[in-house]
Amino acid sequence: MQYGSAIRYGAMTYNDDGETVGALVLMLKGANASKVIGDVKERIAEISKTLPQGVEIDPFLDRSKLVGRAISTVTRNLAEGALIVIFVLVVFLGNLRAGLIVASVIPLSMLFAISLMNVFGVSGNLMSLGAIDFGLIVDGAVIIVETVLHQLAMRKPGRLAQSVMDHEVHYSANKMMSSATFGQIIILIVYFPILALTGIEGKMFRPMAETVAFAIIGALILSLTYVPMMSALFLSKKVKHKRTLSDRIMEIFQKAYTPLIHLALKRRILTIVIAIVLFIGSLVTFKYLGAEFIPSLDEGDFAIEMRVMTGSSLSQTVEATQKAAKVLKDNFPEVKEVVGKIGSSEIPTDPMPVEAADVMVILKDKKDWTSASNKDELAEKMQAKLEENVPGVTFGFQQPIQMRFNELISGAKQDLVVKVFGDDLDMLAKYAEQIGDIAQTVKGSADIYVEQVTGLPQIVVHYNRSQIARFGLNIAEINRVIQAGFAGTSAGLVFEGERRYDLVIRLEKENRQSIEDIKNLSVTTPAGIQVPISQLADVEMEIGPNQIQREDTRRRIMVGINVRGRDVNSLVQELQQKIDQKIKFEPGYSLTYGGAFKNLQEASARLSIAVPVALLLIFFLLFISFNSFKQALLIFTAIPLSAIGGVFALWIRGMPFSISAGIGFIALFGVAVLNGIVLIAEFNSLKKSGITNLREIVIMGTRVRLRPVLMTATVASLGFFPMALSHGSGAEVQKPLATVVIGGLITATFLTLLVLPVLYTYFEGIKWKKMKAGATITVLLVLMFSPLVTNAQTNQPKPQPQTLEMIIQKAVTQNASVKSATLDIHKQEYLRKTATDFGKTNIEGQYGQSNSRRWDTYFSVNQNIPNPGLFGAQKKLANARIKESKLNVNVVKNDLIYNVKSVYYQLNYLLAYRQLLYAQDTVYQNFLKAADLRYKTGESTLLEAKTAQTQLDEIKNVAAKNEGDILIAQKELQTLLNSAAPIAITDSMIIKADAASFLHPADSLSSPVLKLIQQKIEVANHAVQVRRAEAGPDFSIGYFNQSIIGMQPVKGQEIYFGAGNRFWGVQASISIPLFYKPYKNKIKAAKVDAQIAQKQFELYSTNIRGKYDQAISEYLKQEKSVRYYEASALPNAEFIRRQAQSAFQQGEIQYVELLQALRTYSEIRSNYLQTVHQFNRSVIELQYLSGKNN
Amino acid sequence: MLDKIIKFSIQHKLIIGLFTLGLIAWGIFSLTRLPIDAVPDITNNQVQIITSSPSNGATDIERFVTFPIEQTMSTIPGKEEIRSFSRFGLSVVTVIFKDNIDVYWARQQVSERLAEAKTEIPDGMGNPELGPVSTGLGEIYQYVVRPKPGYEKKYSDRELRSIQDWVVRRQLLGVPGVADVSSFGGHLKQYEVALNPDKLRP
């Protein structure tokens, strides 16, 4: 009776200190890892206190470290990305408050996403949080805030009331919400294909797409609620106009970009050819990139799969593990601990034979490494060292979680598994051996492991059944005896307090050592005789099968290969090819390939359907919103353009294509399409406004949209920047994604801005048959997406009615007078550069007998230097002239706007009048009918009918005249706008101009004309200064060089000087105006000019003051009149009309009386319209005079 | 509709402000609840059936244990794949289910059929059991129990194993979220009646 132990299937070693005891804590499926680990650690701390003295618990592999590292990488990348995005936003928007409002959307949408993740059970990890790009997410908010800023900038400087601010924000948000929503929905759609993934790739990447989608939805909701609210509340209500840093930056970009687009438009074919060549180049590069499933995550530790010869005992494996641990500990200072897990644990979830061991090598932090700089290098060195020192053992290097991954994916721990299915174990083993040999010859394959199905020495008992029968025994009985003797049989339990131990009966250790012991074991027959087993059976040592693995109820054997330094896909192809060539399988045997590459293939197959479907969906959305097939196609060219950069970026960084990179491409396509939309929408709206020259459209459109395009691209790519550069744990997975987006956006932006415009000129040049979507589908989809399409409608046959602001803006940009006035500024700017004019340089040469009879040469250089004061004076004069030119532009603009407004209000009046005439027309029509009837029935005379007819004709005549006036006004407007199409206006009801802020006498001084004349005085004064400076002395300096051929005395000797011996000197001169009178008179004349200007200024200011006062009186008069109409005349007229009509209906009055009443009503209305028109005229006059004319 | 939302937001700033605060509160609450892990749990839905049967060779295990189990499991609805593993003294059958199937339902199905399979396994060839409700990525925490320096002689690995089994493991099992604790290494203590065949002979 003694302490014994159960038969062991596994052991654990610690460093080279011998065997130890340990355990694996298994987490419940679906539990929260970091929480469970936290609880476990807490519990371990408690347990440690209750342990007997001298015993400790030492965790060697703690997932929370990896979780912590991965999550800290993610949070750092996210935080840095967010900061960069905020910075870029502030710079681009040029407004700190606006930047902060948009930036605050980042944490809020993140919180929203996290809440939804919780609701939908998406866990937070490297993949789900890793792909969030705040640049993409805040896109909608940026669009809205930018428009608000733009809208505010259009207003006159000054402080806004909250209600006005609310209105402005509402107006802007409303204007842009379709674009913002449309953009965000497109980004959402591009992520849809990822949701279609299933299996492992689905589990890996769906959380990514889901989280991004949640965040985008959150941002979308916020940009419709929170962002407008905050903008209305917190954006500065003080409107200022000054150039911000961002304006300056944009100017730099603009300067760099303008020549490029001009060049591209000049060499259109070349541009497109370059783009196509680049695209083909990227396709070729893509072929050579290679592919992998998921970039492997650096776990910071190694797991070495160790295999000793099949048939080795547990103690031999333990010994080998110890040896390996010693080698590692001695040679590599990076190694912290080495724990060997040999065979199976108590719960054999991972059943390994006793000759196999998973050796966990726990490493120190990467910064403490000395033997190698990266993981792969260290693994190689370690393997070399181990193979050198521990012979007869194979080592496969992996990482703890990666090993589990692979095992779960394919049932094997290696990256790539070749499985052979069949019946006969020997045949299977033969094939596996051959495949292993072939794999050796394939580059990139490492740690080749051929499963050993046979080779396990075992003692086999072959029963002799006739002998057994003779002794009256049965096989079960003998089995029981053998099992009890060698394995032991439980005879009960022994309790030590709570602890419970088996009581086992088995043979003494020394009696169960050899085959002889079995042979000698006796079995008692029913007769009571003891018979040794050797008499009942043949006991032999045989080599038998070691392990049999089956899959889907067929036996299979496998060859495992780890992939090092090559992508899995190409390796598989090579291996497959070689195997097909060399091995011919017998019937009944088949081969499959498994492992990570299979997932890549499956994922690629799924994505190759899902991505085109999503792209088609986007195409469809574009198609219905632009209502043009070719424009949707045009926008789609952004996709190959963006792919170019993504591929090259991968290539430059030496990364293979992986699912991570694929998702990068997907996000990239979204942004690229957005940029395309921005540009094409602008081109369309320019075209609609009446510009026909495609080149002009392109140049104007790109100029306006350069900022948004650059901003979207910069924000999105810089948001990914920390991810692309990160070296933290887990960065491996994010790097390809970020690299693709950044690289792609660089080319996409560049090419969108150059190639797309060029393509646009081609596409629009070709007159394609306009394609219309099938009516039913359109209706259906328009219903579905109706909020989206409202803004994007393009091909309207009727001119789109435009507001006064829009018309003024267009007039200012398109009218030729403004253009020519603006050109004058350029002219003056060029002239400024002539201010520092030194005059020409005088170079003189002589050849002749000037010094003696010999022929000498003479050269000289002379430069005039005008009086230095002149340059300064001329420069000041030039500056004053530039300012004059600019003021002149203001005058021209003011005139133009005045004219536009006059025509606009005229048109507005005419339209309102037309309505009134229509109403009258109907009344008289009815009257005529009634009068005819009454005449026919004899109730009245012919006179009444005739009167009615005449009245109606009269109205028709007036209406026709009015119609003509409308046409004239529209033509006038069209001329002013320099537009090809007639212009329609939005307001058909009479509107009143807003005037309240101009009623100040001092306003007359801000008249642009006055300012211009004032500047003329300035110019004249500077001209006087120039004249004065001209009267100052001029200078001249020079240098000469000559030969004096002949004998010359030098220190008492006569020396011959030839043509090569040169003599030189310098000269200076000054020219003084001795005859000063002409100069003096020129100065005087200039002074008179200044006086004239001064007088003119006085004259004009008196005039304008007078006009202004008149206009104010006129305004007050009209305003009073308008008030009279609105307060009493109009209501009275209305009353009269209604009373008369009801009285007529009740038969109280006659037709004539009704007619009289209606005529009074119409007259009052017509007078009212005229008065408002007068009023408006006075207002715009005031605005014109005061120059506050926007 | 969007227009109305924007208009409402601008006019009712306080409500939107409260809504935002609510979002922040919800988000922070969710943040504390969010399951955090390094990588997503990509493991498939699987149930393991483990049979330990000492003193039987791989072929016998395959014939008498693995095959009957595989046979009964192959008709389970929602099954995707069955893998098995027969080795000297051990049989592990892994039934992999489709992802949309609840793992507890799957285990119930498996254990129902296991009762049937048991009748086909000869007596003494072992008793099949279900593996823990964990996944391959569930090995979140691994530790060794060892003597402190200076106490090496005091504890044999048999005693350490007893400490692990009866002190550490038992207490760890109570931690929420822990499916099981699988002991590794050392010698499992048994009381042994060691027979000397010579002395047994009369």
Short mmCIF file of C-alpha atoms in Angstrom, two decimals, chain A residues 1-14 17 19-37 39-41 43-44 46-47 50-64 66-67 70-71 108-109 111-112 114-119 122-129 144 162 166-167 169-170 173-174 177-178 181 198-200 203-205 207 221-222 224-226 228-229 232-233 297 337 339-354 360 401 404-405 407-411 419 425 456 458 483 487 494 496 498-509 511-512 520-522 530 545-556 787, chain B residues 1-46 48-63 66-71 74 79-94 96-104 123-126 129-152 154-202:
data_model
loop_
_atom_site.label_atom_id
_atom_site.label_comp_id
_atom_site.label_asym_id
_atom_site.label_seq_id
_atom_site.Cartn_x
_atom_site.Cartn_y
_atom_site.Cartn_z
CA MET A 1 0.00 0.00 0.00
CA GLN A 2 1.58 3.30 -1.08
CA TYR A 3 1.04 6.65 -2.82
CA GLY A 4 0.85 6.15 -6.53
CA SER A 5 -0.16 8.22 -9.48
CA ALA A 6 -2.42 7.90 -12.45
CA ILE A 7 -1.04 7.16 -15.87
CA ARG A 8 0.12 10.39 -17.39
CA TYR A 9 -0.62 11.66 -20.86
CA GLY A 10 1.12 14.96 -20.35
CA ALA A 11 3.64 16.96 -18.38
CA MET A 12 4.72 20.50 -17.93
CA THR A 13 8.20 21.91 -17.58
CA TYR A 14 9.40 25.27 -16.41
CA ASP A 17 14.17 23.52 -13.74
CA GLU A 19 8.79 19.30 -14.27
CA THR A 20 6.20 21.49 -12.72
CA VAL A 21 2.46 21.72 -12.36
CA GLY A 22 0.27 24.25 -14.08
CA ALA A 23 -3.11 24.86 -15.60
CA LEU A 24 -4.97 26.61 -18.36
CA VAL A 25 -7.96 28.72 -17.48
CA LEU A 26 -10.60 28.27 -20.17
CA MET A 27 -13.00 31.11 -20.73
CA LEU A 28 -16.66 30.54 -21.38
CA LYS A 29 -17.55 31.09 -25.03
CA GLY A 30 -18.63 34.65 -25.70
CA ALA A 31 -17.52 36.05 -22.35
CA ASN A 32 -15.76 39.40 -21.99
CA ALA A 33 -12.09 38.45 -22.01
CA SER A 34 -10.65 41.43 -20.24
CA LYS A 35 -13.28 41.27 -17.52
CA VAL A 36 -12.81 37.56 -16.94
CA ILE A 37 -9.05 37.93 -16.76
CA ASP A 39 -11.64 38.57 -12.12
CA VAL A 40 -9.28 35.62 -12.46
CA LYS A 41 -6.33 37.72 -11.41
CA ARG A 43 -9.11 35.48 -7.44
CA ILE A 44 -5.54 34.28 -7.94
CA GLU A 46 -6.82 35.72 -2.98
CA ILE A 47 -5.83 32.11 -3.57
CA THR A 50 -4.38 30.54 1.14
CA LEU A 51 -1.55 28.50 -0.41
CA PRO A 52 0.76 26.50 1.81
CA GLN A 53 3.97 28.23 2.66
CA GLY A 54 6.57 28.18 -0.09
CA VAL A 55 4.18 27.65 -2.98
CA GLU A 56 3.45 30.35 -5.52
CA ILE A 57 1.34 30.82 -8.60
CA ASP A 58 3.21 32.26 -11.53
CA PRO A 59 1.19 33.22 -14.60
CA PHE A 60 3.24 32.88 -17.76
CA LEU A 61 0.72 33.61 -20.43
CA ASP A 62 -1.80 36.26 -19.65
CA ARG A 63 -4.07 37.34 -22.49
CA SER A 64 -4.74 40.67 -20.82
CA LEU A 66 -1.91 41.28 -25.37
CA VAL A 67 -5.37 42.79 -25.04
CA ALA A 70 -3.62 45.84 -28.79
CA ILE A 71 -6.20 48.15 -27.29
CA LEU A 108 -19.95 61.72 -29.78
CA SER A 109 -20.25 59.49 -32.82
CA LEU A 111 -19.88 56.92 -28.10
CA PHE A 112 -22.86 56.29 -30.34
CA ILE A 114 -19.90 51.95 -28.87
CA SER A 115 -23.45 52.00 -27.58
CA LEU A 116 -24.70 50.30 -30.71
CA MET A 117 -21.84 47.80 -30.58
CA ASN A 118 -23.05 46.89 -27.14
CA VAL A 119 -26.61 46.58 -28.34
CA VAL A 122 -20.00 43.49 -31.28
CA SER A 123 -16.95 43.29 -29.09
CA GLY A 124 -14.28 45.95 -28.98
CA ASN A 125 -11.01 44.76 -30.41
CA LEU A 126 -8.28 45.42 -32.88
CA MET A 127 -10.47 44.69 -35.86
CA SER A 128 -13.67 46.39 -34.85
CA LEU A 129 -12.06 49.57 -33.60
CA ILE A 144 -22.73 71.53 -43.11
CA GLN A 162 -29.78 84.77 -32.46
CA ASP A 166 -30.85 80.40 -36.49
CA HIS A 167 -32.26 81.28 -39.84
CA VAL A 169 -27.91 77.98 -40.05
CA HIS A 170 -31.21 76.46 -41.03
CA ALA A 173 -27.96 73.13 -43.31
CA ASN A 174 -31.02 72.62 -45.43
CA MET A 177 -28.18 68.19 -46.07
CA SER A 178 -28.84 66.24 -49.25
CA THR A 181 -26.52 62.61 -46.39
CA THR A 198 -19.09 34.71 -43.75
CA GLY A 199 -17.00 32.19 -41.90
CA ILE A 200 -13.79 33.22 -40.28
CA LYS A 203 -16.10 37.02 -37.95
CA MET A 204 -12.87 38.89 -38.41
CA PHE A 205 -14.01 41.76 -40.58
CA PRO A 207 -17.27 43.83 -36.73
CA ILE A 221 -27.77 61.83 -36.97
CA LEU A 222 -25.52 64.28 -35.17
CA LEU A 224 -28.59 66.82 -38.73
CA THR A 225 -29.34 67.66 -35.11
CA TYR A 226 -26.40 68.44 -32.92
CA PRO A 228 -26.86 72.75 -36.64
CA MET A 229 -27.80 73.38 -33.03
CA ALA A 232 -26.44 78.32 -34.31
CA LEU A 233 -25.44 78.61 -30.69
CA LEU A 297 -0.64 39.87 -35.33
CA GLU A 337 10.48 32.23 -19.38
CA VAL A 339 7.22 26.76 -20.33
CA GLY A 340 6.84 23.42 -22.03
CA LYS A 341 3.42 21.84 -22.31
CA ILE A 342 3.92 18.23 -23.22
CA GLY A 343 1.16 15.92 -24.34
CA SER A 344 -2.40 16.56 -23.21
CA SER A 345 -3.79 18.31 -20.23
CA GLU A 346 -6.38 16.87 -17.91
CA ILE A 347 -9.16 18.07 -20.18
CA PRO A 348 -7.74 17.15 -23.56
CA THR A 349 -9.34 19.90 -25.65
CA ASP A 350 -6.11 19.95 -27.57
CA PRO A 351 -5.06 16.32 -27.65
CA MET A 352 -1.39 16.01 -28.35
CA PRO A 353 0.64 12.82 -28.14
CA VAL A 354 3.30 12.52 -25.48
CA MET A 360 5.76 28.73 -24.82
CA ILE A 401 -2.96 32.63 -30.44
CA ARG A 404 -4.88 28.20 -32.03
CA PHE A 405 -6.31 30.15 -34.95
CA GLU A 407 -5.80 24.81 -35.61
CA LEU A 408 -9.38 25.99 -35.48
CA ILE A 409 -9.47 26.97 -39.10
CA SER A 410 -8.08 23.78 -40.54
CA GLY A 411 -7.66 21.33 -37.71
CA LYS A 419 -4.80 16.71 -46.39
CA LEU A 425 -3.00 4.05 -43.27
CA LEU A 456 4.29 3.65 -32.21
CA GLN A 458 3.13 -1.19 -28.55
CA GLN A 483 -6.04 -3.52 -17.32
CA ALA A 487 -3.37 0.61 -15.80
CA VAL A 494 -9.97 7.82 -0.02
CA GLU A 496 -8.45 13.56 3.05
CA GLU A 498 -12.47 17.50 1.44
CA ARG A 499 -9.97 16.11 -0.98
CA ARG A 500 -10.84 12.92 -2.68
CA TYR A 501 -8.40 10.48 -4.13
CA ASP A 502 -8.85 7.26 -6.03
CA LEU A 503 -7.88 4.03 -4.40
CA VAL A 504 -6.34 2.00 -7.18
CA ILE A 505 -5.21 -1.55 -7.39
CA ARG A 506 -2.40 -2.30 -9.78
CA LEU A 507 0.80 -4.24 -9.94
CA GLU A 508 3.88 -3.09 -8.20
CA LYS A 509 5.99 -0.84 -10.37
CA ASN A 511 6.30 -5.90 -11.96
CA ARG A 512 4.94 -3.84 -14.81
CA ASN A 520 3.82 -13.97 -16.55
CA LEU A 521 0.65 -12.36 -15.28
CA SER A 522 -1.65 -15.10 -14.01
CA GLN A 530 -3.78 -19.85 -12.03
CA PRO A 545 -0.66 3.00 -35.66
CA ASN A 546 0.02 5.99 -33.52
CA GLN A 547 -2.89 8.25 -34.20
CA ILE A 548 -5.75 8.24 -36.64
CA GLN A 549 -7.42 11.43 -37.63
CA ARG A 550 -10.69 11.47 -39.44
CA GLU A 551 -12.58 14.20 -41.11
CA ASP A 552 -16.16 13.83 -42.20
CA THR A 553 -15.87 10.14 -41.35
CA ARG A 554 -12.94 9.48 -43.64
CA ARG A 555 -9.43 8.77 -42.55
CA ARG A 556 -7.03 11.50 -43.40
CA PRO A 787 -34.58 63.58 -49.82
CA MET B 1 -38.38 65.15 -43.21
CA LEU B 2 -34.71 65.94 -42.79
CA ASP B 3 -35.63 69.57 -43.09
CA LYS B 4 -38.04 69.24 -40.20
CA ILE B 5 -35.40 67.56 -38.07
CA ILE B 6 -32.95 70.37 -38.70
CA LYS B 7 -35.55 72.99 -38.01
CA PHE B 8 -36.60 71.27 -34.82
CA SER B 9 -32.99 70.98 -33.68
CA ILE B 10 -32.31 74.65 -34.17
CA GLN B 11 -35.48 75.74 -32.51
CA HIS B 12 -35.28 73.40 -29.56
CA LYS B 13 -31.68 73.73 -28.57
CA LEU B 14 -32.30 72.58 -25.04
CA ILE B 15 -33.88 69.31 -26.14
CA ILE B 16 -31.00 68.54 -28.47
CA GLY B 17 -28.59 69.48 -25.70
CA LEU B 18 -30.30 67.01 -23.37
CA PHE B 19 -30.32 64.43 -26.13
CA THR B 20 -26.59 64.92 -26.53
CA LEU B 21 -26.02 64.58 -22.80
CA GLY B 22 -28.14 61.45 -22.89
CA LEU B 23 -26.00 60.08 -25.70
CA ILE B 24 -22.85 60.81 -23.71
CA ALA B 25 -24.25 59.05 -20.65
CA TRP B 26 -25.39 56.06 -22.70
CA GLY B 27 -22.04 55.91 -24.47
CA ILE B 28 -20.01 56.01 -21.28
CA PHE B 29 -22.24 53.39 -19.72
CA SER B 30 -21.81 51.20 -22.82
CA LEU B 31 -18.08 51.76 -22.76
CA THR B 32 -17.86 50.17 -19.35
CA ARG B 33 -19.93 47.25 -20.60
CA LEU B 34 -18.24 46.68 -23.92
CA PRO B 35 -16.51 43.29 -24.16
CA ILE B 36 -12.88 43.95 -24.93
CA ASP B 37 -10.52 41.45 -26.53
CA ALA B 38 -7.41 41.60 -28.67
CA VAL B 39 -8.93 39.99 -31.73
CA PRO B 40 -12.47 38.95 -32.55
CA ASP B 41 -13.42 35.46 -31.48
CA ILE B 42 -13.26 33.75 -34.83
CA THR B 43 -13.68 30.26 -33.49
CA ASN B 44 -16.42 28.12 -34.89
CA ASN B 45 -19.27 26.66 -32.97
CA GLN B 46 -17.98 23.35 -31.77
CA GLN B 48 -15.97 18.22 -28.28
CA ILE B 49 -16.58 14.68 -27.11
CA ILE B 50 -13.65 13.35 -25.20
CA THR B 51 -13.26 9.69 -24.30
CA SER B 52 -10.33 8.51 -22.29
CA SER B 53 -9.65 4.82 -22.53
CA PRO B 54 -6.29 3.70 -21.16
CA SER B 55 -4.57 0.60 -22.50
CA ASN B 56 -6.28 0.62 -25.92
CA GLY B 57 -4.42 1.22 -29.13
CA ALA B 58 -5.32 3.77 -31.81
CA THR B 59 -7.06 1.29 -34.12
CA ASP B 60 -9.18 -0.16 -31.31
CA ILE B 61 -10.13 3.30 -30.15
CA GLU B 62 -11.10 4.24 -33.69
CA ARG B 63 -13.18 1.12 -34.16
CA THR B 66 -14.63 7.09 -32.32
CA PHE B 67 -16.60 5.38 -35.04
CA PRO B 68 -19.84 4.86 -33.05
CA ILE B 69 -19.72 8.40 -31.78
CA GLU B 70 -19.13 9.83 -35.25
CA GLN B 71 -21.89 7.65 -36.59
CA SER B 74 -23.53 12.62 -38.24
CA LYS B 79 -23.86 20.18 -38.24
CA GLU B 80 -21.16 21.46 -40.51
CA GLU B 81 -18.28 19.09 -40.09
CA ILE B 82 -17.08 16.26 -37.87
CA ARG B 83 -13.45 15.78 -37.09
CA SER B 84 -12.02 13.04 -34.98
CA PHE B 85 -8.84 12.04 -33.45
CA SER B 86 -7.97 8.56 -32.18
CA ARG B 87 -4.81 7.90 -30.34
CA PHE B 88 -3.47 5.42 -27.82
CA GLY B 89 -5.81 5.82 -24.85
CA LEU B 90 -7.78 8.77 -26.18
CA SER B 91 -10.56 9.64 -28.59
CA VAL B 92 -11.63 13.20 -29.34
CA VAL B 93 -14.55 13.86 -31.66
CA THR B 94 -15.21 17.46 -32.59
CA ILE B 96 -18.63 21.69 -35.69
CA PHE B 97 -21.95 23.46 -36.02
CA LYS B 98 -23.10 26.29 -38.19
CA ASP B 99 -22.53 29.72 -36.74
CA ASN B 100 -26.16 30.58 -36.24
CA ILE B 101 -26.76 27.63 -33.94
CA ASP B 102 -26.86 28.21 -30.22
CA VAL B 103 -24.00 26.35 -28.62
CA TYR B 104 -26.08 25.21 -25.63
CA ASP B 123 -17.89 -1.87 -21.54
CA GLY B 124 -14.56 -0.81 -20.20
CA MET B 125 -13.66 1.13 -23.35
CA GLY B 126 -14.23 4.44 -21.62
CA GLU B 129 -17.85 13.21 -22.00
CA LEU B 130 -18.47 16.66 -23.41
CA GLY B 131 -15.62 19.15 -23.43
CA PRO B 132 -15.95 22.53 -21.71
CA VAL B 133 -18.06 25.35 -23.18
CA SER B 134 -15.03 27.16 -24.35
CA THR B 135 -13.30 27.93 -27.60
CA GLY B 136 -9.77 27.51 -28.77
CA LEU B 137 -9.20 31.17 -28.04
CA GLY B 138 -10.56 30.66 -24.55
CA GLU B 139 -7.16 29.91 -23.07
CA ILE B 140 -6.91 33.33 -21.59
CA TYR B 141 -4.68 32.72 -18.64
CA GLN B 142 -2.02 30.09 -18.12
CA TYR B 143 0.01 29.66 -14.99
CA VAL B 144 2.36 27.34 -13.19
CA VAL B 145 2.18 26.38 -9.55
CA ARG B 146 5.67 26.00 -8.22
CA PRO B 147 7.66 26.09 -5.03
CA LYS B 148 9.35 29.32 -4.14
CA PRO B 149 13.14 29.32 -4.22
CA GLY B 150 14.39 27.48 -1.15
CA TYR B 151 11.34 25.23 -0.88
CA GLU B 152 12.12 23.08 -3.92
CA LYS B 154 9.64 20.43 0.29
CA TYR B 155 7.04 19.87 -2.41
CA SER B 156 7.02 17.05 -4.90
CA ASP B 157 5.11 17.53 -8.10
CA ARG B 158 2.48 15.12 -6.80
CA GLU B 159 1.78 17.46 -3.91
CA LEU B 160 1.84 20.49 -6.15
CA ARG B 161 -0.70 18.81 -8.37
CA SER B 162 -2.90 18.20 -5.37
CA ILE B 163 -2.64 21.84 -4.42
CA GLN B 164 -3.47 22.83 -7.97
CA ASP B 165 -6.45 20.48 -8.16
CA TRP B 166 -7.89 21.02 -4.75
CA VAL B 167 -6.95 24.57 -3.83
CA VAL B 168 -6.32 26.65 -6.89
CA ARG B 169 -8.56 25.03 -9.46
CA ARG B 170 -11.54 24.65 -7.19
CA GLN B 171 -11.57 28.32 -6.27
CA LEU B 172 -10.94 29.51 -9.80
CA LEU B 173 -13.92 27.57 -11.05
CA GLY B 174 -16.20 29.95 -9.19
CA VAL B 175 -15.07 32.98 -11.15
CA PRO B 176 -17.81 34.13 -13.52
CA GLY B 177 -16.89 33.57 -17.15
CA VAL B 178 -14.51 30.71 -16.46
CA ALA B 179 -15.60 27.58 -18.25
CA ASP B 180 -13.04 25.24 -16.81
CA VAL B 181 -9.53 25.00 -15.50
CA SER B 182 -7.48 22.31 -17.14
CA SER B 183 -4.64 21.01 -14.99
CA PHE B 184 -1.40 20.19 -16.67
CA GLY B 185 1.59 18.17 -15.62
CA GLY B 186 2.63 16.68 -12.32
CA HIS B 187 1.38 13.38 -10.98
CA LEU B 188 -2.22 12.81 -10.05
CA LYS B 189 -2.17 11.45 -6.54
CA GLN B 190 -3.74 8.06 -5.98
CA TYR B 191 -3.74 5.59 -3.17
CA GLU B 192 -2.28 2.51 -4.73
CA VAL B 193 -2.57 -1.10 -3.66
CA ALA B 194 0.54 -2.45 -5.30
CA LEU B 195 0.29 -6.13 -5.93
CA ASN B 196 3.19 -8.47 -6.13
CA PRO B 197 2.12 -11.29 -8.41
CA ASP B 198 4.60 -13.65 -6.78
CA LYS B 199 3.06 -13.12 -3.38
CA LEU B 200 -0.41 -13.56 -4.82
CA ARG B 201 0.44 -17.06 -5.81
CA PRO B 202 -0.62 -19.51 -3.25
#
